[in-house]
Coordinates of C-alpha atoms in Angstrom, one line a residue:
X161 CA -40.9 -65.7 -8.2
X162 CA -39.4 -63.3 -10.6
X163 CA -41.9 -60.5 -10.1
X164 CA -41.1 -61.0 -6.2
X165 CA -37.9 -61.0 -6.5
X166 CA -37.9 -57.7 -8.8
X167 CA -40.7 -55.8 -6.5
X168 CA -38.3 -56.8 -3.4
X169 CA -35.3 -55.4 -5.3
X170 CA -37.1 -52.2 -6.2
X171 CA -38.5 -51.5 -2.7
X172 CA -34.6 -52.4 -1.3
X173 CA -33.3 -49.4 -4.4
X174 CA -35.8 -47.2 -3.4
X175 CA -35.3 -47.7 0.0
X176 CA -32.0 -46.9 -0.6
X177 CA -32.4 -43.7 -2.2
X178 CA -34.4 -42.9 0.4
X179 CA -31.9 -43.2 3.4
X180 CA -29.2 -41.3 0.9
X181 CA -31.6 -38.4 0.6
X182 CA -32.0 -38.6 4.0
X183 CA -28.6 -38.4 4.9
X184 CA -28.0 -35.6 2.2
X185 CA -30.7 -33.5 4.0
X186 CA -28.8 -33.9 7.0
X187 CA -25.6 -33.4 6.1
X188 CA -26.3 -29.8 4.3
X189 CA -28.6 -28.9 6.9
X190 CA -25.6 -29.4 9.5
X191 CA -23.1 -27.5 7.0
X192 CA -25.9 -25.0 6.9
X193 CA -25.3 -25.0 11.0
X194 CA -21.7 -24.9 11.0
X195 CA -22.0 -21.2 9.8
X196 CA -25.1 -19.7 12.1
X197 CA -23.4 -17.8 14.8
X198 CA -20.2 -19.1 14.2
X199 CA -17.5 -16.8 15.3
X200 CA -15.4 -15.8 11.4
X201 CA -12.3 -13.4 11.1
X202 CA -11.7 -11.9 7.2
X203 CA -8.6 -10.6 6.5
X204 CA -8.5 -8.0 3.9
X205 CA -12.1 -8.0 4.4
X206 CA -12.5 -3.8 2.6
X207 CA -12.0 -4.9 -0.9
X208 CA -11.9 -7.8 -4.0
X209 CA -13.2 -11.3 -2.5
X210 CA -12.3 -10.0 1.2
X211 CA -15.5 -7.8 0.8
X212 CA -17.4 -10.4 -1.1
X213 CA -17.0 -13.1 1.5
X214 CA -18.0 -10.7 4.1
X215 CA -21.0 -10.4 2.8
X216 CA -21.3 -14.1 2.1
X217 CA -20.5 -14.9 5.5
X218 CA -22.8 -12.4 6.8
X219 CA -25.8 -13.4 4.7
X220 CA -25.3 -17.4 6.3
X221 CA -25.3 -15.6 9.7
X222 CA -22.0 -15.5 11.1
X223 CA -20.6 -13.7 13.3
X224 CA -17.9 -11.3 11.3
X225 CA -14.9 -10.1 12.9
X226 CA -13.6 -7.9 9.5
X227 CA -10.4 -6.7 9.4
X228 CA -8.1 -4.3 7.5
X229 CA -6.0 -1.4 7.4
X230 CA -8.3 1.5 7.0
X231 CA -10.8 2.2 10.1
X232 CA -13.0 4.0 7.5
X233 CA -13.4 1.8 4.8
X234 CA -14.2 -1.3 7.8
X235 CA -16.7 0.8 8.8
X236 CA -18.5 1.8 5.4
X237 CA -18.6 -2.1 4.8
X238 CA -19.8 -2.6 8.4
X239 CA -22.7 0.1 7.9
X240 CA -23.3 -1.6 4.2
X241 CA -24.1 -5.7 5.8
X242 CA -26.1 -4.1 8.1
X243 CA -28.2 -2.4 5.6
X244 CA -28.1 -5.2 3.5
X245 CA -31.5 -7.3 2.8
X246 CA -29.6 -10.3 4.9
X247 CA -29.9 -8.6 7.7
X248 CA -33.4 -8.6 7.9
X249 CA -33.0 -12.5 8.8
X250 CA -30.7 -13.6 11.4
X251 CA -27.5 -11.8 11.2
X252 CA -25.3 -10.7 13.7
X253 CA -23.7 -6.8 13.6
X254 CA -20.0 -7.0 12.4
X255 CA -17.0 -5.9 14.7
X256 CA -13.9 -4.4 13.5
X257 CA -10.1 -4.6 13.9
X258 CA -8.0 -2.7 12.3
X259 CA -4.1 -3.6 11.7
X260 CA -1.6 -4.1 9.0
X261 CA -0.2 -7.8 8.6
X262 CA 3.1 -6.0 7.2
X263 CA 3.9 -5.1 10.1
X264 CA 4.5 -7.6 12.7
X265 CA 4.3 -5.7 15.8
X266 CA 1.2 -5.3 15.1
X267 CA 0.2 -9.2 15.1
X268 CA -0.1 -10.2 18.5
X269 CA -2.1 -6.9 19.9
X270 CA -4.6 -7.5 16.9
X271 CA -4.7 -10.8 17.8
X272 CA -5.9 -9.9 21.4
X273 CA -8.3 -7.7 19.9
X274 CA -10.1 -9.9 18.0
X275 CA -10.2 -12.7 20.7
X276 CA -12.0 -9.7 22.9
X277 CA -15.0 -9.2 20.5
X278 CA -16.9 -12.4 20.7
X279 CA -14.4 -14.3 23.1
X280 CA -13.2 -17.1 20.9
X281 CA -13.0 -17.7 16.3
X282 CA -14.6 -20.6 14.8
X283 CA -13.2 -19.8 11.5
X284 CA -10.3 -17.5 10.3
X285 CA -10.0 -16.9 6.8
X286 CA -6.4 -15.4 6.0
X287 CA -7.5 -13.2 2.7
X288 CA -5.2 -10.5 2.9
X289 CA -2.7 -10.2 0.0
X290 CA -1.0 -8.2 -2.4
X291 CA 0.6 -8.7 -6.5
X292 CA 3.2 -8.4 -7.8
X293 CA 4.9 -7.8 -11.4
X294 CA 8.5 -7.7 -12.2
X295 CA 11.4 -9.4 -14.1
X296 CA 13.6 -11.1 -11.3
X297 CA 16.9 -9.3 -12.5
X298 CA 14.9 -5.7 -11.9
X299 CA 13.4 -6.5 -8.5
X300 CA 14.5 -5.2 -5.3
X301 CA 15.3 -7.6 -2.4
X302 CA 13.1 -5.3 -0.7
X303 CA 10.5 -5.7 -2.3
X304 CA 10.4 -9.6 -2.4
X305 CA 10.5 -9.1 1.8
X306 CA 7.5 -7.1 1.4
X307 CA 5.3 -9.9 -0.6
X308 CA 6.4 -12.4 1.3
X309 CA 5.8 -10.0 4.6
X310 CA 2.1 -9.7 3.7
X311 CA 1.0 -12.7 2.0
X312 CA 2.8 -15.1 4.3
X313 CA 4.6 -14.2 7.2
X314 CA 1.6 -12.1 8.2
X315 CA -0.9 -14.6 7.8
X316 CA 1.7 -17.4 9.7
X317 CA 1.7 -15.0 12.5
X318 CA -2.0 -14.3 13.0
X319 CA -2.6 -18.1 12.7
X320 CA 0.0 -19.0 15.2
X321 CA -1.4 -16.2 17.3
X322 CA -4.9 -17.6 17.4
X323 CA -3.9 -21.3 17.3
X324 CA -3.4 -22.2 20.8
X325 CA -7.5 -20.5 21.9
X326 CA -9.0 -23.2 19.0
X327 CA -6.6 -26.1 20.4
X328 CA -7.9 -25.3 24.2
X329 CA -11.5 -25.5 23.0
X330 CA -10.6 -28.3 20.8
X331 CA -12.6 -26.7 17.8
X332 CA -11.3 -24.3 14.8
X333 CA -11.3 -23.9 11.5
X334 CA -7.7 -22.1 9.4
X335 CA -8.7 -21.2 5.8
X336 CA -6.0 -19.7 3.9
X337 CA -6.9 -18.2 0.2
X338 CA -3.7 -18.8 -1.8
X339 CA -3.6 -19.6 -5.6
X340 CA -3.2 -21.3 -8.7
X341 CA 0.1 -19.4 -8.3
X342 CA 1.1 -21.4 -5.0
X343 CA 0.9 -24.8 -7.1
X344 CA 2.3 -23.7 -10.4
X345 CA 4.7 -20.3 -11.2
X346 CA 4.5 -18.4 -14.1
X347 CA 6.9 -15.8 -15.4
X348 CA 7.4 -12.4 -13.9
X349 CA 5.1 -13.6 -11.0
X350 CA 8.1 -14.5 -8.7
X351 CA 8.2 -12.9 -5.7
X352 CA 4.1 -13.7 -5.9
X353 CA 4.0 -17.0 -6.5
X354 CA 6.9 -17.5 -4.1
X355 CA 4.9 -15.8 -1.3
X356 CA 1.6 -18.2 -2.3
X357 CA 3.8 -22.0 -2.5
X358 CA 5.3 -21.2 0.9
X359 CA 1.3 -20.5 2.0
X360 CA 0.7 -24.2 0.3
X361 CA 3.4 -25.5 2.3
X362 CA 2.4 -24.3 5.7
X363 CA -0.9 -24.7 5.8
X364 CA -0.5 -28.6 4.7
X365 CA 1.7 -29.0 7.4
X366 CA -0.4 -27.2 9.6
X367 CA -3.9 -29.6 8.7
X368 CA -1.8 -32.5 9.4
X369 CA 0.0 -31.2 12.7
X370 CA -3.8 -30.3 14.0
X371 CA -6.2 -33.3 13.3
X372 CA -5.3 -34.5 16.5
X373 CA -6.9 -31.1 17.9
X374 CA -9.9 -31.3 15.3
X375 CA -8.6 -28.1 13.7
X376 CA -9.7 -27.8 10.6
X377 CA -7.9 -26.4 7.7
X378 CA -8.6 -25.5 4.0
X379 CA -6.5 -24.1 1.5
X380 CA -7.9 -22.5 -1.6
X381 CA -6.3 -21.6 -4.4
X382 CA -7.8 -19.6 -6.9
X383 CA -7.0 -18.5 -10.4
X384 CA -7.8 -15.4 -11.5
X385 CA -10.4 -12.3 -10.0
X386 CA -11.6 -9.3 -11.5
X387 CA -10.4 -7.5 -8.4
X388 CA -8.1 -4.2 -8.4
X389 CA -5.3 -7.2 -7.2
X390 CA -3.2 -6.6 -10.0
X391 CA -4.1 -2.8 -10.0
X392 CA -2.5 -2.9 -6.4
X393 CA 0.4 -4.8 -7.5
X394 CA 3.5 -3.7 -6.8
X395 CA 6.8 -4.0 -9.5
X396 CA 10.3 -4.2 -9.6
X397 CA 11.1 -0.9 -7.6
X398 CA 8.3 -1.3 -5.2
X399 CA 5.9 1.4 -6.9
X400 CA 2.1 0.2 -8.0
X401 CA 1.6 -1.4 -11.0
X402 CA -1.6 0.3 -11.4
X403 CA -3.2 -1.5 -14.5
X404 CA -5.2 -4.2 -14.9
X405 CA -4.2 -7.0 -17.0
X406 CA -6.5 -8.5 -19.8
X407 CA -6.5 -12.0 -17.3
X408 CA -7.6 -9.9 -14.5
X409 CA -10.5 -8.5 -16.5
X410 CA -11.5 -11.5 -17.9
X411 CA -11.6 -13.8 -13.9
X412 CA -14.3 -14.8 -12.5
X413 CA -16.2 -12.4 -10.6
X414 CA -15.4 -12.1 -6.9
X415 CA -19.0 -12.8 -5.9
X416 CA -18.7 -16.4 -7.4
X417 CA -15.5 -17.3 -6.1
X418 CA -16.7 -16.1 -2.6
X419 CA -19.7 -18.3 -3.5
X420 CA -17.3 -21.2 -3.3
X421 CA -15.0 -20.4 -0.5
X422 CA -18.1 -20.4 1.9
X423 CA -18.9 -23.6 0.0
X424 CA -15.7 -24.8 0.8
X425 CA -16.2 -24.2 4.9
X426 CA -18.9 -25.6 5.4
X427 CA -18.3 -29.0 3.8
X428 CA -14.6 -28.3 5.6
X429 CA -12.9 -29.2 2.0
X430 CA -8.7 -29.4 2.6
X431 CA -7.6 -28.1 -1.0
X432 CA -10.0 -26.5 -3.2
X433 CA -8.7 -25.1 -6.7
X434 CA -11.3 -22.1 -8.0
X435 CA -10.2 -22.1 -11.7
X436 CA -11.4 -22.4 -14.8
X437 CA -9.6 -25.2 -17.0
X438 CA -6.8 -24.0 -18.9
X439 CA -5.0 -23.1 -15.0
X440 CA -6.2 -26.4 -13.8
X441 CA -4.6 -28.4 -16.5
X442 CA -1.6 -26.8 -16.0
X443 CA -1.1 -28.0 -12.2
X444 CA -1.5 -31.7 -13.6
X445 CA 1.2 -31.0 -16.6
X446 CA 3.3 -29.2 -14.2
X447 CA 3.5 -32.7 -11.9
X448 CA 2.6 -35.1 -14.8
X449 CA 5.1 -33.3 -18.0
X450 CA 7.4 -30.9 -16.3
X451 CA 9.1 -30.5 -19.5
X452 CA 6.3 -29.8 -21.5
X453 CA 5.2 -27.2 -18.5
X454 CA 8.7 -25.5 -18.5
X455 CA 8.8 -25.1 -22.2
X456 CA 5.0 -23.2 -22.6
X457 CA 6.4 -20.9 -19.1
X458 CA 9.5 -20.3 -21.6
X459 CA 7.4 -19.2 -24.6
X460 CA 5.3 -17.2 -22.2
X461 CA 8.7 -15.4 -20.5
X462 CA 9.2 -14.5 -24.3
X463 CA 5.8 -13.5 -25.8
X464 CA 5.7 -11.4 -22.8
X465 CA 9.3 -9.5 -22.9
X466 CA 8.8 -8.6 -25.9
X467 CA 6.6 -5.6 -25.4
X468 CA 8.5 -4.6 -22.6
X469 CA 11.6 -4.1 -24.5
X470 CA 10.5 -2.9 -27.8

């Protein structure tokens, strides 16, 4: 009776297994789906993980929509995916639209052009951003519009501007690439990490607002690239920063990251953190031991004046 009993539980186990493997299967082969010929607007899409998600993107066959500010460099990275060993499989050739999210004029036209090139978006990934360093007494109003301009306002205004095409057909997908810096703020990061908590903010309001259209939306927040990002930055007076910081060098390399942001479509994540675990820690202590948070961003403040005033 006991060997019965332990044969029938084995074949029930293995049974199990079975329909779980079965069901993995399926599942990543319809994540694999959810990519092939899918309609997929990059932002920022000539440089850093913009450019590394193109390729990405383009490699699970998507169709790209890339977009940017220079007409040139769109079509080098256009010419570059086509030559690309993926192509040899079953990729689609990339359009381009070229537009500058600082300027908001520009938003709605873009928008029109983008809905023109395949007739509809599965998937828009807001990439485009820009740095910033600066002490908060030092820096311009100005230039705190100008971060907030391009890594939120723009973004906002593309999204909105696409919105009501995915709610008519009922299917979308919104990804906005924030960062650690939208969940946590550390010093001379302001006008940054400002820009990225109010992208946190909308884009959780916006997933709840559409899962009654079965609009999809993921935020990912990663910590840092080795990307010209902080090269790019701008500072106090709204000139480039043009260095890159020993945190920068050491991030994770924009390949990887892109790795998981496609990873992060498909299986339709909500909130994704990208980090290693020092950054990831520091989310927790920042909601868990504020106090303990404020004094290390404190310390921080101070290690880090120091050079700049000696």
């Amino acid at each position: 009776m006991d060997y019965i009993t332990s044969t029938a539980a084995l074949s029930l186990l293995l049974g199990g297994l079975g329909v779980f493997g079965l069901f993995r299967l399926l599942q990543w082969m319809r994540m694999k789906a959810y990519l092939r010929s899918a309609v997929v607007v990059i932002t920022g899409a000539t440089s850093g993980l913009g450019r590394e998600c193109a390729k990405a993107f383009h490699a699970a066959g998507a169709k790209l929509v890339l977009c940017g500010r220079n007409v040139e460099a769109l079509e080098e990275l256009t010419r570059e995916l086509a030559a690309s060993p993926a192509s040899q499989g079953k990729t689609h050739r990339p359009l381009t639209v070229a537009f500058d999210l600082a300027d908001p004029e520009s938003i709605a036209p873009a928008a029109a052009r983008i809905l023109q090139c395949f007739g509809h978006v599965d998937i828009l990934v807001n990439n485009a951003g820009i740095s910033y360093r600066g002490t908060i007494a030092d820096t311009k109003v100005d230039v705190d519009r100008r971060v907030m301009e391009i890594n939120y306002f723009g973004p906002v205004a593309l999204t909105k501007a696409l919105l009501p095409s995915m709610v008519t057909r009922r299917q979308g997908h919104i990804v906005a690439i924030s960062s650690v810096q939208g969940k946590i703020s550390i010093p001379f990061r302001s006008a940054y990490a400002a820009s990225k908590h109010a992208t946190q903010a909308f884009f959780d309001c916006l997933r709840a607002e559409m899962e009654q259209e079965e609009i999809a939306v993921t935020v990912i927040s990663p910590g840092y690239i080795r990307t010209n990002l902080s090269v790019n930055a701008i500072t106090a007076d709204g000139s480039q920063y043009g260095d890159m910081d020993k945190n920068t060098a050491q991030g994770r390399s924009p390949a990887e990251v892109a790795q998981e942001v496609l990873a992060a479509v498909r299986k339709k994540k909500k909130d994704v953190v990208v980090a290693d675990l020092v950054p990831s820690l520091a989310i927790y202590l920042r909601t868990l031991a504020p106090r303990v948070f404020f004094s290390i961003m404190a310390s921080r403040a101070r290690k880090e004046r120091k050079p700049k005033n000696s």
